[in-house]
Amino acid sequence: MRVFYARLPCTSCRSEYVLTVADLVGGFPADFTWGAATSSYQIEGAATADGRTPSIWDVFCHTPGKTAGGDTGDVACGHYRRRREDVSLMREIGITGYRFSIAWPRVIPGPGGGVNHAGLDFYDELVDGLLAAGIEPWPTLYHWDLPQWLEDAGGWPARMITSAFAEYVDAVTSRLGDRVTRWTTLNEPWSASILAYGLGRHAPGRTEPVAALQAAHHLLLAHGVAVGVIRHNVAGARVGIAMNTQAVRAATAAPADVSAARAHDGYVNRWFFDPLHGLGYPEDMVVRYRGITPHVEPGDLDQIATPIDFVGVNYYNAAVVRAPGRPQPGAFPGLDNVEEVPQPGPRTAMNWPINPDGLGDVLWRIHQDYHPTAIAVTENGYAAEGEQVTGRQVADPQRTSFIRKHLHEVAKAISHGVPVEGYFVWSLFDNFEWAHGYRPRFGLVYVDFVTGRRTVKDSGRWYARQIASIVG
Ligand code: GCO
């Protein structure tokens, strides 16, 4: 397996990212999905409505010191109440697919597995609204809002979670599977395990590396189990999983830096991609994780590798990696001789570098190394700080430029035979950005968090024009 992503060999592409409508029309298939993405806890609010119980994120946010400014998702964008207005906005922008997630604690609010039909009604109505607007629903079943009662029972590190997830998935897909065929099981298993249980930066805020890798294993296993449940309940289902991805580059050709880059790639990408594609856990990482590797039961790896219909790629940036002079304090075990080198150039409000070419690299690499049937870019977007409504306009040229450059990479990948079938901007709305609270704004649509008022940003208008010129 290669560590580095080969640059796409493209002689016809301009070095300048000037993407005209003609480029886009030529670069994307007619049935390409033009989307935008959100997740339940980040936009819905209505934290106690219609029988919803707390998730690990409610508890985490209400724990002092865990999120910037003590921000919570209690109200967020108020999407739960404004769902009709929000679907109208989507229609105005013209997206053809909407990626959202379903809140597990709305559906199974407590022990015993009883289904809360009032919670499912919300999604039922949302799906009907989307279909009436000509927008394909792309629900994700787990985007990090684990019911707190399940965390209290052990959370993702406990094996019982896989059957609890299967019951929840059964409830959702039995209700919506007559109208929804696109299903994403999980969002970003790396974040939901390593960030949440290993580094403590996401809910539930545990710093237990053994639990983190066990959680990662159970997330992958739960995904594999869910694929079977979905296929059983949904005729013609197209099932996938949304993955963290990062383009990884060694800072120099020195063997120590190359080895550090390989380790970082194993940590973020291969530990998850390899088992999903039937390759098991990567041997070099098993060695690095000695003493904290997960307990794996017979049959687990086959279950994890259950064939899927698409791989979702969440892409934000590339990492340039070197071997540091001395061990890195606070690193995840096995990764203390790995260091990310700050890259020059502009950054987003998340302090992330901007590396559009890394998206091309990631798409090419996944295609080459794993041969998935199809790929969808399930998240890609730009965070800004301090955006404002002036008149009825929000000027956000950097976001438009960011999206355009990344779409250019998608078009190039498609032209080189990578089967990319959709692209979703993260995010439709400014929303609750986890531990960063409401400061970074990712939306195509500006949200006034005091009044709830929505204003389509210039980038949203630009995206609308691109879609209109292609989709008609
Ligand atoms: C993630 C999540 C989103 C984030 C977005 C920006 O990738 O972290 O899927 O919920 O909000 O990526 O950080």
Coordinates of C-alpha atoms and ligand atoms in Angstrom, one line a residue:
M1 CA 0.0 0.0 0.0
R2 CA 1.3 3.4 -0.9
V3 CA 1.6 6.1 1.8
F4 CA 1.5 9.0 -0.5
Y5 CA -1.2 10.1 -2.8
A6 CA 0.1 10.3 -6.4
R7 CA -0.8 13.6 -7.9
L8 CA -3.3 13.2 -10.6
P9 CA -1.5 13.2 -14.0
C10 CA -3.3 15.9 -15.8
T11 CA -1.8 17.7 -18.7
S12 CA -4.9 19.6 -19.8
C13 CA -5.6 21.3 -16.5
R14 CA -4.7 25.0 -16.0
S15 CA -2.6 25.7 -13.0
E16 CA -5.0 28.5 -12.1
Y17 CA -8.2 27.4 -10.7
V18 CA -10.5 29.3 -13.0
L19 CA -13.6 27.1 -13.2
T20 CA -16.1 28.2 -15.8
V21 CA -19.6 26.9 -16.2
A22 CA -18.3 25.1 -19.3
D23 CA -15.7 23.2 -17.2
L24 CA -18.3 22.1 -14.8
V25 CA -20.8 21.0 -17.4
G26 CA -18.2 18.9 -19.1
G27 CA -16.8 17.6 -15.8
F28 CA -19.8 16.2 -14.1
P29 CA -22.2 13.4 -15.1
A30 CA -25.9 14.5 -15.5
D31 CA -27.0 12.4 -12.6
F32 CA -24.3 13.8 -10.2
T33 CA -25.7 14.8 -6.8
W34 CA -25.3 18.4 -5.9
G35 CA -25.7 18.6 -2.2
A36 CA -25.3 20.2 1.1
A37 CA -24.9 18.5 4.5
T38 CA -25.8 19.1 8.1
S39 CA -26.2 17.0 11.2
S40 CA -28.9 16.7 13.8
Y41 CA -27.2 18.0 17.0
Q42 CA -25.6 20.8 15.0
I43 CA -28.8 22.3 13.7
E44 CA -32.0 20.9 15.2
G45 CA -32.2 22.5 18.7
A46 CA -35.5 21.4 20.4
A47 CA -33.4 19.3 22.8
T48 CA -36.3 18.1 24.9
A49 CA -39.1 18.2 22.3
D50 CA -41.4 15.3 21.6
G51 CA -39.7 12.8 24.0
R52 CA -36.1 13.4 23.0
T53 CA -33.7 12.5 25.8
P54 CA -30.1 13.8 26.3
S55 CA -27.3 12.7 24.1
I56 CA -23.6 12.6 25.0
W57 CA -23.3 16.0 23.4
D58 CA -26.0 17.6 25.6
V59 CA -24.2 16.3 28.7
F60 CA -20.7 17.3 27.3
C61 CA -21.9 20.9 26.4
H62 CA -23.4 21.4 29.8
T63 CA -20.2 20.4 31.5
P64 CA -18.3 23.6 32.2
G65 CA -15.1 24.1 30.1
K66 CA -15.9 21.6 27.4
T67 CA -17.1 23.9 24.6
A68 CA -16.0 27.4 23.5
G69 CA -18.0 30.0 25.5
G70 CA -20.1 27.2 27.0
D71 CA -22.1 27.0 23.8
T72 CA -24.6 24.2 23.5
G73 CA -26.9 22.7 20.8
D74 CA -30.0 23.4 22.9
V75 CA -31.4 25.8 20.3
A76 CA -28.8 25.7 17.5
C77 CA -30.5 26.7 14.2
G78 CA -33.9 25.8 15.4
H79 CA -34.3 23.5 12.4
Y80 CA -36.6 21.2 14.2
R81 CA -39.3 23.9 14.2
R82 CA -38.3 25.6 11.0
R83 CA -38.0 22.5 8.8
R84 CA -40.5 23.7 6.2
E85 CA -38.8 27.1 5.7
D86 CA -35.4 25.2 5.6
V87 CA -36.6 22.9 2.8
S88 CA -37.8 25.9 0.9
L89 CA -34.3 27.4 1.2
M90 CA -32.8 24.2 -0.1
R91 CA -35.1 24.3 -3.1
E92 CA -34.2 28.0 -3.7
I93 CA -30.5 27.0 -3.8
G94 CA -31.4 24.1 -6.0
I95 CA -29.5 21.3 -4.3
T96 CA -30.5 17.8 -5.6
G97 CA -29.4 16.0 -2.4
Y98 CA -29.6 16.8 1.3
R99 CA -27.4 15.0 3.8
F100 CA -28.7 15.2 7.3
S101 CA -28.6 13.0 10.3
I102 CA -31.1 11.3 12.5
A103 CA -30.9 11.8 16.3
W104 CA -30.8 8.4 18.0
P105 CA -32.2 9.8 21.3
R106 CA -35.3 11.1 19.5
V107 CA -35.9 7.6 18.2
I108 CA -34.9 5.3 21.2
P109 CA -35.1 7.7 24.2
G110 CA -34.5 5.1 26.9
P111 CA -33.5 1.6 27.9
G112 CA -35.9 -1.2 26.8
G113 CA -35.7 -0.3 23.1
G114 CA -39.1 1.3 22.9
V115 CA -39.5 3.4 19.7
N116 CA -40.6 7.0 20.1
H117 CA -42.8 7.5 17.1
A118 CA -43.2 11.2 17.8
G119 CA -39.4 11.6 17.3
L120 CA -39.6 9.7 14.0
D121 CA -42.5 11.8 12.8
F122 CA -40.1 14.8 12.4
Y123 CA -37.9 12.9 10.0
D124 CA -40.9 11.4 8.2
E125 CA -42.2 14.9 7.5
L126 CA -38.8 16.1 6.5
V127 CA -38.3 13.3 4.0
D128 CA -41.7 14.0 2.5
G129 CA -40.9 17.7 2.2
L130 CA -37.6 16.9 0.6
L131 CA -39.1 14.5 -1.9
A132 CA -41.8 17.0 -2.8
A133 CA -39.1 19.6 -3.4
G134 CA -37.2 17.2 -5.7
I135 CA -34.3 16.7 -3.3
E136 CA -33.0 13.3 -2.5
P137 CA -32.7 12.6 1.2
W138 CA -29.3 11.3 2.2
P139 CA -29.7 10.5 5.9
T140 CA -26.8 9.5 8.2
L141 CA -27.8 7.2 11.0
Y142 CA -25.1 8.2 13.5
H143 CA -23.5 11.6 13.5
W144 CA -22.2 11.5 17.1
D145 CA -25.3 12.1 19.2
L146 CA -25.3 8.8 21.1
P147 CA -28.1 8.6 23.7
Q148 CA -26.6 9.3 27.1
W149 CA -28.4 6.3 28.5
L150 CA -26.3 4.1 26.2
E151 CA -23.1 5.9 27.2
D152 CA -24.1 5.1 30.8
A153 CA -24.3 1.5 29.8
G154 CA -20.7 1.6 28.5
G155 CA -21.0 3.5 25.2
W156 CA -19.2 2.6 22.0
P157 CA -16.4 0.7 23.9
A158 CA -19.0 -1.9 25.0
R159 CA -19.9 -4.6 22.6
M160 CA -23.6 -4.3 23.4
I161 CA -23.6 -1.1 21.4
T162 CA -23.7 -3.0 18.1
S163 CA -27.0 -4.7 18.8
A164 CA -28.4 -1.4 20.2
F165 CA -27.4 0.3 17.0
A166 CA -29.0 -2.5 14.9
E167 CA -32.3 -2.0 16.8
Y168 CA -32.2 1.7 16.2
V169 CA -31.4 1.3 12.6
D170 CA -34.2 -1.2 12.2
A171 CA -36.7 1.3 13.7
V172 CA -35.6 4.1 11.4
T173 CA -35.3 2.2 8.2
S174 CA -38.6 0.4 8.8
R175 CA -40.3 3.8 9.0
L176 CA -38.5 5.7 6.2
G177 CA -37.3 2.9 4.0
D178 CA -40.3 3.0 1.7
R179 CA -39.1 6.5 0.5
V180 CA -35.4 6.7 1.3
T181 CA -32.9 4.5 -0.5
R182 CA -29.6 6.3 0.2
W183 CA -28.3 5.5 3.7
T184 CA -25.1 6.4 5.4
T185 CA -24.5 4.3 8.5
L186 CA -21.9 6.4 10.4
N187 CA -20.2 9.7 10.2
E188 CA -16.4 9.7 10.7
P189 CA -15.6 6.7 12.8
W190 CA -12.1 8.2 13.6
S191 CA -13.7 11.3 15.2
A192 CA -16.4 9.2 17.0
S193 CA -13.7 7.0 18.6
I194 CA -10.3 8.7 18.8
L195 CA -11.4 12.3 19.4
A196 CA -14.3 11.2 21.6
Y197 CA -12.8 8.4 23.7
G198 CA -9.1 8.8 23.2
L199 CA -8.3 12.5 23.1
G200 CA -11.4 13.7 25.0
R201 CA -12.0 16.6 22.7
H202 CA -15.4 15.4 21.7
A203 CA -18.3 13.9 23.7
P204 CA -18.2 11.9 25.9
G205 CA -14.8 13.4 26.6
R206 CA -13.0 10.3 27.7
T207 CA -9.2 10.0 27.5
E208 CA -8.9 6.2 27.4
P209 CA -6.9 4.9 24.5
V210 CA -7.9 1.3 25.0
A211 CA -11.5 2.3 25.0
A212 CA -11.0 4.5 22.0
L213 CA -9.7 1.6 19.8
Q214 CA -12.4 -0.7 21.1
A215 CA -15.0 2.0 20.3
A216 CA -13.5 2.3 16.8
H217 CA -13.8 -1.5 16.4
H218 CA -17.5 -1.4 17.5
L219 CA -18.3 1.5 15.3
L220 CA -17.0 -0.4 12.3
L221 CA -18.7 -3.6 13.4
A222 CA -22.0 -1.7 14.0
H223 CA -21.7 -0.3 10.5
G224 CA -21.3 -3.8 9.1
V225 CA -24.3 -5.1 11.0
A226 CA -26.4 -2.0 10.0
V227 CA -25.7 -2.6 6.3
G228 CA -27.5 -6.0 6.6
V229 CA -30.4 -4.4 8.5
I230 CA -30.8 -1.7 5.9
R231 CA -30.7 -4.0 3.0
H232 CA -33.3 -6.2 4.7
N233 CA -35.7 -3.3 5.2
V234 CA -35.1 -1.1 2.2
A235 CA -35.7 -2.3 -1.4
G236 CA -33.0 -1.0 -3.7
A237 CA -31.0 0.5 -0.8
R238 CA -27.7 2.2 -1.5
V239 CA -25.6 2.1 1.6
G240 CA -22.3 3.8 2.5
I241 CA -20.3 5.2 5.4
A242 CA -18.8 8.8 5.7
M243 CA -15.1 8.6 6.5
N244 CA -12.6 11.0 7.8
T245 CA -10.0 11.5 5.1
Q246 CA -6.7 13.4 5.0
A247 CA -4.1 13.7 2.4
V248 CA -0.8 12.9 4.1
R249 CA 2.6 14.1 2.9
A250 CA 6.0 13.6 4.4
A251 CA 7.8 16.9 5.1
T252 CA 11.0 15.6 3.6
A253 CA 12.2 12.4 1.9
A254 CA 14.2 11.5 5.1
P255 CA 13.3 7.9 6.2
A256 CA 12.2 9.1 9.6
D257 CA 9.7 11.7 8.1
V258 CA 8.5 9.1 5.6
S259 CA 7.8 6.7 8.4
A260 CA 6.0 9.4 10.4
A261 CA 3.8 10.2 7.5
R262 CA 3.0 6.5 7.1
A263 CA 2.1 6.3 10.7
H264 CA -0.2 9.4 10.5
D265 CA -1.8 7.9 7.5
G266 CA -2.4 4.7 9.4
Y267 CA -3.8 6.5 12.3
V268 CA -6.3 8.7 10.4
N269 CA -7.0 6.7 7.2
R270 CA -5.9 3.1 7.0
W271 CA -7.0 1.9 10.4
F272 CA -10.5 2.5 9.2
F273 CA -10.3 2.1 5.4
D274 CA -8.4 -1.2 5.4
P275 CA -10.8 -3.3 7.5
L276 CA -13.8 -1.9 5.7
H277 CA -12.3 -3.2 2.5
G278 CA -11.5 -6.6 3.7
L279 CA -7.8 -6.0 4.5
G280 CA -8.0 -6.3 8.3
Y281 CA -6.3 -3.9 10.6
P282 CA -2.9 -2.7 9.1
E283 CA 0.0 -4.6 10.5
D284 CA 2.3 -1.6 11.0
M285 CA -0.4 0.1 13.1
V286 CA -1.0 -3.1 15.1
V287 CA 2.6 -2.9 16.0
R288 CA 2.4 0.8 17.0
Y289 CA -0.8 0.2 19.0
R290 CA 0.8 -2.7 20.9
G291 CA -1.0 -3.0 24.3
I292 CA -4.1 -1.1 23.2
T293 CA -5.3 -3.0 20.2
P294 CA -9.0 -3.9 20.3
H295 CA -10.6 -7.3 21.2
V296 CA -11.8 -8.8 17.9
E297 CA -14.1 -11.8 17.9
P298 CA -14.2 -14.4 15.1
G299 CA -16.3 -13.2 12.3
D300 CA -16.0 -9.5 13.1
L301 CA -13.7 -8.6 10.3
D302 CA -16.0 -10.3 7.8
Q303 CA -18.9 -8.4 9.2
I304 CA -17.0 -5.1 9.0
A305 CA -16.1 -5.8 5.3
T306 CA -19.7 -6.3 4.2
P307 CA -19.8 -4.9 0.7
I308 CA -21.3 -1.4 0.5
D309 CA -22.5 0.8 -2.4
F310 CA -20.5 3.9 -1.8
V311 CA -17.7 5.4 0.3
G312 CA -18.4 8.9 1.7
V313 CA -15.4 11.1 1.8
N314 CA -15.3 14.0 4.3
Y315 CA -12.3 16.1 3.2
Y316 CA -11.0 19.3 4.7
N317 CA -7.2 19.4 4.4
A318 CA -3.9 17.8 4.0
A319 CA -1.3 17.0 6.7
V320 CA 2.4 17.6 6.2
V321 CA 4.2 15.3 8.7
R322 CA 7.6 14.9 10.1
A323 CA 9.4 13.0 12.8
P324 CA 9.9 15.4 15.7
G325 CA 13.1 15.8 17.5
R326 CA 11.5 14.6 20.8
P327 CA 8.3 12.7 21.7
Q328 CA 5.1 14.7 21.4
P329 CA 3.4 15.2 24.7
G330 CA -0.4 14.4 24.6
A331 CA -0.1 12.3 21.4
F332 CA -2.3 9.2 21.0
P333 CA -0.2 6.1 21.9
G334 CA 2.1 5.0 19.2
L335 CA 2.0 8.4 17.5
D336 CA 4.4 10.3 19.7
N337 CA 7.1 10.3 17.1
V338 CA 4.7 12.0 14.6
E339 CA 4.3 15.7 14.2
E340 CA 2.3 17.9 11.8
V341 CA 4.3 20.7 10.3
P342 CA 2.4 24.0 10.0
Q343 CA 1.8 24.8 6.3
P344 CA 2.3 28.3 4.9
G345 CA -0.6 30.1 3.3
P346 CA -4.1 31.1 4.3
R347 CA -6.1 29.1 6.8
T348 CA -9.8 28.8 7.6
A349 CA -11.3 29.9 10.9
M350 CA -10.7 26.3 12.1
N351 CA -7.0 27.1 11.7
W352 CA -7.0 24.5 8.9
P353 CA -4.7 24.9 5.9
I354 CA -6.4 25.0 2.5
N355 CA -5.3 22.2 0.2
P356 CA -7.7 21.6 -2.7
D357 CA -5.2 19.3 -4.5
G358 CA -5.4 17.0 -1.4
L359 CA -9.0 16.2 -2.3
G360 CA -7.9 15.0 -5.7
D361 CA -5.2 13.0 -4.1
V362 CA -7.6 11.4 -1.6
L363 CA -10.1 10.5 -4.3
W364 CA -7.5 9.0 -6.5
R365 CA -5.9 7.1 -3.7
I366 CA -9.2 5.6 -2.5
H367 CA -10.0 4.6 -6.0
Q368 CA -6.6 3.0 -6.6
D369 CA -6.1 1.3 -3.2
Y370 CA -9.7 0.2 -2.3
H371 CA -11.7 0.2 -5.6
P372 CA -15.1 1.2 -4.1
T373 CA -18.0 0.9 -6.5
A374 CA -18.7 4.6 -6.0
I375 CA -17.5 7.6 -4.0
A376 CA -19.4 10.6 -2.7
V377 CA -17.8 13.7 -1.2
T378 CA -20.1 13.8 1.8
E379 CA -18.4 16.9 3.3
N380 CA -16.1 19.7 2.2
G381 CA -16.3 23.3 3.3
Y382 CA -14.8 26.5 4.6
A383 CA -15.1 28.0 8.0
A384 CA -15.0 31.8 8.4
E385 CA -15.2 34.0 11.4
G386 CA -17.0 37.4 11.7
E387 CA -19.2 37.1 8.7
Q388 CA -22.1 39.7 8.7
V389 CA -25.3 40.5 6.9
T390 CA -25.0 43.8 5.1
G391 CA -28.2 44.8 3.5
R392 CA -29.5 41.4 2.6
Q393 CA -26.2 40.1 1.5
V394 CA -23.3 38.1 3.1
A395 CA -20.1 38.5 1.1
D396 CA -18.0 35.4 1.5
P397 CA -15.7 35.2 -1.6
Q398 CA -13.2 32.9 0.2
R399 CA -15.9 30.2 0.6
T400 CA -16.9 30.4 -3.1
S401 CA -13.2 30.2 -4.1
F402 CA -12.7 27.2 -1.7
I403 CA -15.7 25.3 -3.1
R404 CA -14.8 26.1 -6.7
K405 CA -11.2 24.8 -6.3
H406 CA -12.3 21.6 -4.6
L407 CA -15.0 21.0 -7.3
H408 CA -12.2 21.4 -9.9
E409 CA -10.4 18.6 -8.2
V410 CA -13.6 16.5 -8.2
A411 CA -14.0 17.2 -11.9
K412 CA -10.4 16.2 -12.6
A413 CA -10.8 13.0 -10.6
I414 CA -13.9 12.1 -12.6
S415 CA -12.1 12.8 -15.8
H416 CA -9.5 10.3 -14.7
G417 CA -12.1 7.6 -14.1
V418 CA -12.7 8.0 -10.3
P419 CA -16.4 7.1 -9.8
V420 CA -17.5 10.2 -7.8
E421 CA -21.3 10.5 -7.8
G422 CA -21.9 13.5 -5.6
Y423 CA -20.6 16.4 -3.7
F424 CA -22.0 17.9 -0.5
V425 CA -20.9 21.3 0.9
W426 CA -20.4 21.3 4.6
S427 CA -22.6 23.0 5.5
L428 CA -26.0 24.2 4.4
F429 CA -26.2 26.4 7.5
D430 CA -23.9 28.1 9.9
N431 CA -24.3 25.8 12.9
F432 CA -23.0 24.4 16.2
E433 CA -19.4 23.5 15.4
W434 CA -18.9 21.0 18.3
A435 CA -16.2 22.1 20.8
H436 CA -15.7 25.3 18.9
G437 CA -19.3 26.4 19.5
Y438 CA -20.9 29.0 17.1
R439 CA -17.8 31.0 16.2
P440 CA -16.7 29.2 13.0
R441 CA -19.3 29.7 10.4
F442 CA -19.4 27.0 7.6
G443 CA -22.8 27.7 6.0
L444 CA -23.9 28.5 2.5
V445 CA -26.7 30.1 4.5
Y446 CA -26.0 32.6 7.3
V447 CA -27.9 32.0 10.5
D448 CA -28.6 34.8 13.0
F449 CA -28.4 32.8 16.2
V450 CA -30.5 35.3 18.2
T451 CA -33.4 35.6 15.8
G452 CA -32.9 32.4 13.8
R453 CA -33.2 34.4 10.6
R454 CA -31.6 32.8 7.5
T455 CA -29.8 34.7 4.7
V456 CA -28.4 33.0 1.7
K457 CA -24.7 34.0 1.4
D458 CA -23.0 35.0 -1.8
S459 CA -21.5 31.5 -1.9
G460 CA -25.0 29.9 -1.7
R461 CA -26.1 32.1 -4.6
W462 CA -23.0 31.1 -6.5
Y463 CA -23.6 27.4 -5.8
A464 CA -27.2 27.9 -6.9
R465 CA -26.0 29.3 -10.2
Q466 CA -23.6 26.5 -10.8
I467 CA -26.2 23.9 -10.1
A468 CA -28.8 25.6 -12.3
S469 CA -26.4 25.8 -15.2
I470 CA -25.7 22.1 -15.0
V471 CA -28.9 20.6 -13.8
G472 CA -31.1 23.1 -15.7
Ligands
GCO1 C1 -16.8 16.6 11.0 C2 -18.3 16.5 11.0 C3 -19.0 17.8 10.9 C4 -18.2 19.0 11.2 C5 -17.4 19.5 10.0 C6 -16.6 20.7 10.3 O1 -16.2 16.3 10.0 O2 -16.2 17.0 12.0 O3 -18.8 15.6 10.2 O4 -20.0 17.6 11.9 O5 -19.0 20.1 11.7 O6 -16.6 18.5 9.6 O7 -15.7 20.4 11.3

